[in-house]
Coordinates of N, CA and C in Angstrom, one line a residue:
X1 N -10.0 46.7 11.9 CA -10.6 45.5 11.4 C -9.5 44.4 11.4
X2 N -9.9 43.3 11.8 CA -9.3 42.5 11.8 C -9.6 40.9 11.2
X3 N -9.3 40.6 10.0 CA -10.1 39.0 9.6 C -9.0 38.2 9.1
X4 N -9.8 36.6 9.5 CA -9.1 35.8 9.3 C -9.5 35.1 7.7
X5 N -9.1 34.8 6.9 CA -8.9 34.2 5.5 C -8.3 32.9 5.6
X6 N -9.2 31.8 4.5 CA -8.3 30.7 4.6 C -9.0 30.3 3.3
X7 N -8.3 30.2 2.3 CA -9.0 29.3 1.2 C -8.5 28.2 1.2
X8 N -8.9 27.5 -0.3 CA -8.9 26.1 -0.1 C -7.2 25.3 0.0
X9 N -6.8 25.4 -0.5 CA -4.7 25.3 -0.3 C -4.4 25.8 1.0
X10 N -4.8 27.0 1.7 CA -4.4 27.2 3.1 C -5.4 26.1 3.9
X11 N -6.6 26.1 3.4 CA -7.1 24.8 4.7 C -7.0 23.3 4.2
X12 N -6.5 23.2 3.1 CA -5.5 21.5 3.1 C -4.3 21.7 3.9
X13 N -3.5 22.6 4.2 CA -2.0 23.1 5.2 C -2.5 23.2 6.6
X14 N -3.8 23.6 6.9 CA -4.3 24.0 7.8 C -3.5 25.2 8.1
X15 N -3.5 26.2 7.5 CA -2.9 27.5 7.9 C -3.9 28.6 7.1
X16 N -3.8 29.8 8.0 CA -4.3 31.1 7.5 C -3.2 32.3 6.9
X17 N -4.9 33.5 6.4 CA -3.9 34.7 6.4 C -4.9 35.2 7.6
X18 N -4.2 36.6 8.2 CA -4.6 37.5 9.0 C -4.1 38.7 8.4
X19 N -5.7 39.5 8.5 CA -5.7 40.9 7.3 C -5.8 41.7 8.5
X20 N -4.9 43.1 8.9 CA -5.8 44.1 10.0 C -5.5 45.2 8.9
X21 N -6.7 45.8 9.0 CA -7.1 46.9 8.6 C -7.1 48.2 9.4
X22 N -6.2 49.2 9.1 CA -6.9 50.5 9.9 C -7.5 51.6 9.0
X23 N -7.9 52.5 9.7 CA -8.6 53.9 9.2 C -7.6 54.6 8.4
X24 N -6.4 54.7 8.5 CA -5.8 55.2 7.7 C -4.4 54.5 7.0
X25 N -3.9 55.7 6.1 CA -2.1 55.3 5.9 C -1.3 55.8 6.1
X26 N -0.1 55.7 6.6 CA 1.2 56.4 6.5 C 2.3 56.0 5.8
X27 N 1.9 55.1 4.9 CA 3.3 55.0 4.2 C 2.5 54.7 2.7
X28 N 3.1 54.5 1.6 CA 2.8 54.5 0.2 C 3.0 53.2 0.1
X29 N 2.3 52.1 -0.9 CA 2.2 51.0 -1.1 C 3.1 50.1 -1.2
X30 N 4.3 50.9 -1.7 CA 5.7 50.2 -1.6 C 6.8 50.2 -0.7
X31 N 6.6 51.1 0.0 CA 7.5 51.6 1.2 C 7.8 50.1 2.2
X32 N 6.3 49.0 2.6 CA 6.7 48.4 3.7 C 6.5 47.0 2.8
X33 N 6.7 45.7 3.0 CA 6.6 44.6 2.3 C 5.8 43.9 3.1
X34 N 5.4 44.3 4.3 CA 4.0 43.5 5.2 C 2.7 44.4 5.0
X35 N 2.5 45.7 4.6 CA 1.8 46.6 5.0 C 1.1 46.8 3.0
X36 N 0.2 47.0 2.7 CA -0.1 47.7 1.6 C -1.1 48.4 2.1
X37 N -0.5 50.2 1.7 CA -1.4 51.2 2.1 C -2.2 51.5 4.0
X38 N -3.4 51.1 4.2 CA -3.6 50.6 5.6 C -3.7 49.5 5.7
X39 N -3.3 48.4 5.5 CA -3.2 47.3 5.1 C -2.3 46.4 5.8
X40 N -2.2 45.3 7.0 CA -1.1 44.6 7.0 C -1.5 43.0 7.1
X41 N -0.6 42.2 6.3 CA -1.0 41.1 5.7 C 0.1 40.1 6.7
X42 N -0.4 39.0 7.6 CA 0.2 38.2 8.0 C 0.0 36.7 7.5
X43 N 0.9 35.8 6.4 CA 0.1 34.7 6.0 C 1.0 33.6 6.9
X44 N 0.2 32.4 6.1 CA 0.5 30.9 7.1 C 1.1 30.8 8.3
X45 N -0.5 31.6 9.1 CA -0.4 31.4 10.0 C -1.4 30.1 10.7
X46 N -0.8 29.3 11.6 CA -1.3 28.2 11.8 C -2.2 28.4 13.0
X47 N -2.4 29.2 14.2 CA -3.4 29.5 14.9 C -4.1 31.2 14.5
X48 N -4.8 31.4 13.8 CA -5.6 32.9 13.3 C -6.1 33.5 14.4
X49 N -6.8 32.4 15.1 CA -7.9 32.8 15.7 C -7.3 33.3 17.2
X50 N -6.0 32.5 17.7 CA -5.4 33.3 19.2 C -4.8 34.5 18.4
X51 N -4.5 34.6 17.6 CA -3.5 35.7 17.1 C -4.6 36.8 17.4
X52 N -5.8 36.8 16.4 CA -6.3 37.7 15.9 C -6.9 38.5 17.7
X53 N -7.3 37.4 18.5 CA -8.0 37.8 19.8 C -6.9 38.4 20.9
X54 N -5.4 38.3 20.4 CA -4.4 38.7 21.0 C -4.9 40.2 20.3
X55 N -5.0 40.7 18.9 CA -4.5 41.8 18.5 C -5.8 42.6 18.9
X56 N -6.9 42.0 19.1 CA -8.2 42.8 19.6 C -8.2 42.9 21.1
X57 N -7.9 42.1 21.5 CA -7.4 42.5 22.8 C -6.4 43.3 23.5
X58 N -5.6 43.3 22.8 CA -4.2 44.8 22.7 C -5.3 46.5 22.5
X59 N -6.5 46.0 21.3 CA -6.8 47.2 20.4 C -7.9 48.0 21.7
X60 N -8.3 46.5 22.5 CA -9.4 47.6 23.4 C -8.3 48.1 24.6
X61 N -7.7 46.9 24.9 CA -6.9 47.6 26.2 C -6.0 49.1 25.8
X62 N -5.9 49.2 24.7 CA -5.2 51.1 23.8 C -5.9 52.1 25.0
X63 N -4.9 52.8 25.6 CA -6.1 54.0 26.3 C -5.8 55.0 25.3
X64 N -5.0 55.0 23.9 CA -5.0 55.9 22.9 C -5.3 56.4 22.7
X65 N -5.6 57.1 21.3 CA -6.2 57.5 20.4 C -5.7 56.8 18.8
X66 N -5.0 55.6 19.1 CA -4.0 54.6 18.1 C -2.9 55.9 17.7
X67 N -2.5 56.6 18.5 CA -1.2 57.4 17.7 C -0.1 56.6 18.2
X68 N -0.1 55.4 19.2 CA 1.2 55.1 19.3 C 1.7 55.6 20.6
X69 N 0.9 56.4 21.5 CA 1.5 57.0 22.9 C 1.7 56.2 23.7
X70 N 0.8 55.0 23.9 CA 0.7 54.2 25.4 C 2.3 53.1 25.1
X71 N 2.3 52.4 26.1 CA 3.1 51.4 26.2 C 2.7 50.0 26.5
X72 N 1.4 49.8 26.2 CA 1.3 48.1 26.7 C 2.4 47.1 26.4
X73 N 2.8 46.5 27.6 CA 3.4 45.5 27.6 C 3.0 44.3 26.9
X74 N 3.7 43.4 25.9 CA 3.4 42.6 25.0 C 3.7 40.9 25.7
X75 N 2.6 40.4 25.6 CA 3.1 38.8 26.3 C 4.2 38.5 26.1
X76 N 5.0 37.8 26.5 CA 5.6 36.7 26.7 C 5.0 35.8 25.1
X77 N 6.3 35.8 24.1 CA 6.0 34.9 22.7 C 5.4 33.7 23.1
X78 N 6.3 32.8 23.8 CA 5.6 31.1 24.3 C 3.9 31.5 24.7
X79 N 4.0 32.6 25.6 CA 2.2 32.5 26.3 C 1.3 32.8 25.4
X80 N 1.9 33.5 24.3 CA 0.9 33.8 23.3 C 1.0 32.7 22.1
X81 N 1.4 31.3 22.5 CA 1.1 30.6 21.3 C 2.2 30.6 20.3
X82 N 3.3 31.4 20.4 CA 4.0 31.8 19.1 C 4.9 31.2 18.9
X83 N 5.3 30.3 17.8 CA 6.7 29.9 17.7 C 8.0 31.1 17.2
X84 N 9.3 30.2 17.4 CA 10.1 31.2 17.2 C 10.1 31.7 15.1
X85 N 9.4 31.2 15.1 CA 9.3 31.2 13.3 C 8.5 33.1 13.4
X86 N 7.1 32.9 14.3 CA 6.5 34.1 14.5 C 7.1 35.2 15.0
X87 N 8.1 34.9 16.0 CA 8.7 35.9 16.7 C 9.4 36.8 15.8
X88 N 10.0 35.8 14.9 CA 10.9 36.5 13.8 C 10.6 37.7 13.3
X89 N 8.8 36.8 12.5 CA 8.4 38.0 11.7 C 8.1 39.2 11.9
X90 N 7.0 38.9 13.4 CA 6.4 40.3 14.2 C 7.8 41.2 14.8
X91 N 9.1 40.5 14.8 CA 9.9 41.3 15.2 C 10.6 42.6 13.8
X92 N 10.7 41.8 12.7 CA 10.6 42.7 11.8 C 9.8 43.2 10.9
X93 N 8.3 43.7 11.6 CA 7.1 44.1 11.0 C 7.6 45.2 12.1
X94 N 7.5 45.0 13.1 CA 8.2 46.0 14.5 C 9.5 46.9 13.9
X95 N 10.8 46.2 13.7 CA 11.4 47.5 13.1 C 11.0 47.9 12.1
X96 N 10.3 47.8 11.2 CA 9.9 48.5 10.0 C 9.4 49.4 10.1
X97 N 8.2 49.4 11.1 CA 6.8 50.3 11.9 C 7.8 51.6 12.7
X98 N 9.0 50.9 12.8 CA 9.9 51.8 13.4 C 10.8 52.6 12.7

C-alpha cells in the first residue's frame, strides 16, 4: 500500500507525507528511524503523486516474490523528479534496508 497524506500545514507548504505499507516486518519499531514496524514514512515531500507512481511502478515491474532477489535498475534521480535533497534521503533509507 501506498498513500499519499497531506493535512492542513502540509497543504499551506504545499508538501506531503508518503506512507508504504507492506505485509510484513523485519525489524522492531525502533531499530530503523524511517520505518515503524511495516511501515515507511517519507514526509515533505513536494511531488507525492510522481513519487508514489514511481514506487508502484517498481512494485508491478518486481518479478519477485518482494524477497529482494531481482535487480531493477532505478531511474536516473533528475528523470524521476528528485532533487538532490531526496537523493540524500532515499540514499540513507537504502543503507539502513541494508
Amino acid at each position: 500500500n501506498v498513500r499519499v497524506r497531506r493535512g492542513p500545514v502540509q497543504y499551506l507548504y504545499g508538501i506531503s507525507t508518503i506512507e508504504i505499507e507492506t505485509a510484513g516486518a523485519s525489524e522492531g519499531e525502533h531499530q530503523n528511524r524511517f520505518a515503524v514496524g511495516n511501515k515507511a514514512i517519507l514526509e515533505g515531500i513536494d511531488n507525492p503523486d510522481e513519487i508514489r507512481d514511481l514506487i508502484l511502478d517498481r512494485v508491478r515491474r518486481s518479478k519477485s516474490a518482494g524477497l529482494g532477489d531481482e535487480r531493477v535498475p532505478m531511474p536516473e534521480p533528475a528523470a524521476a523528479g528528485l532533487g538532490p535533497e531526496h537523493v540524500a534521503v532515499l540514499r540513507e533509507i537504502l543503507e539502513a534496508l541494508r
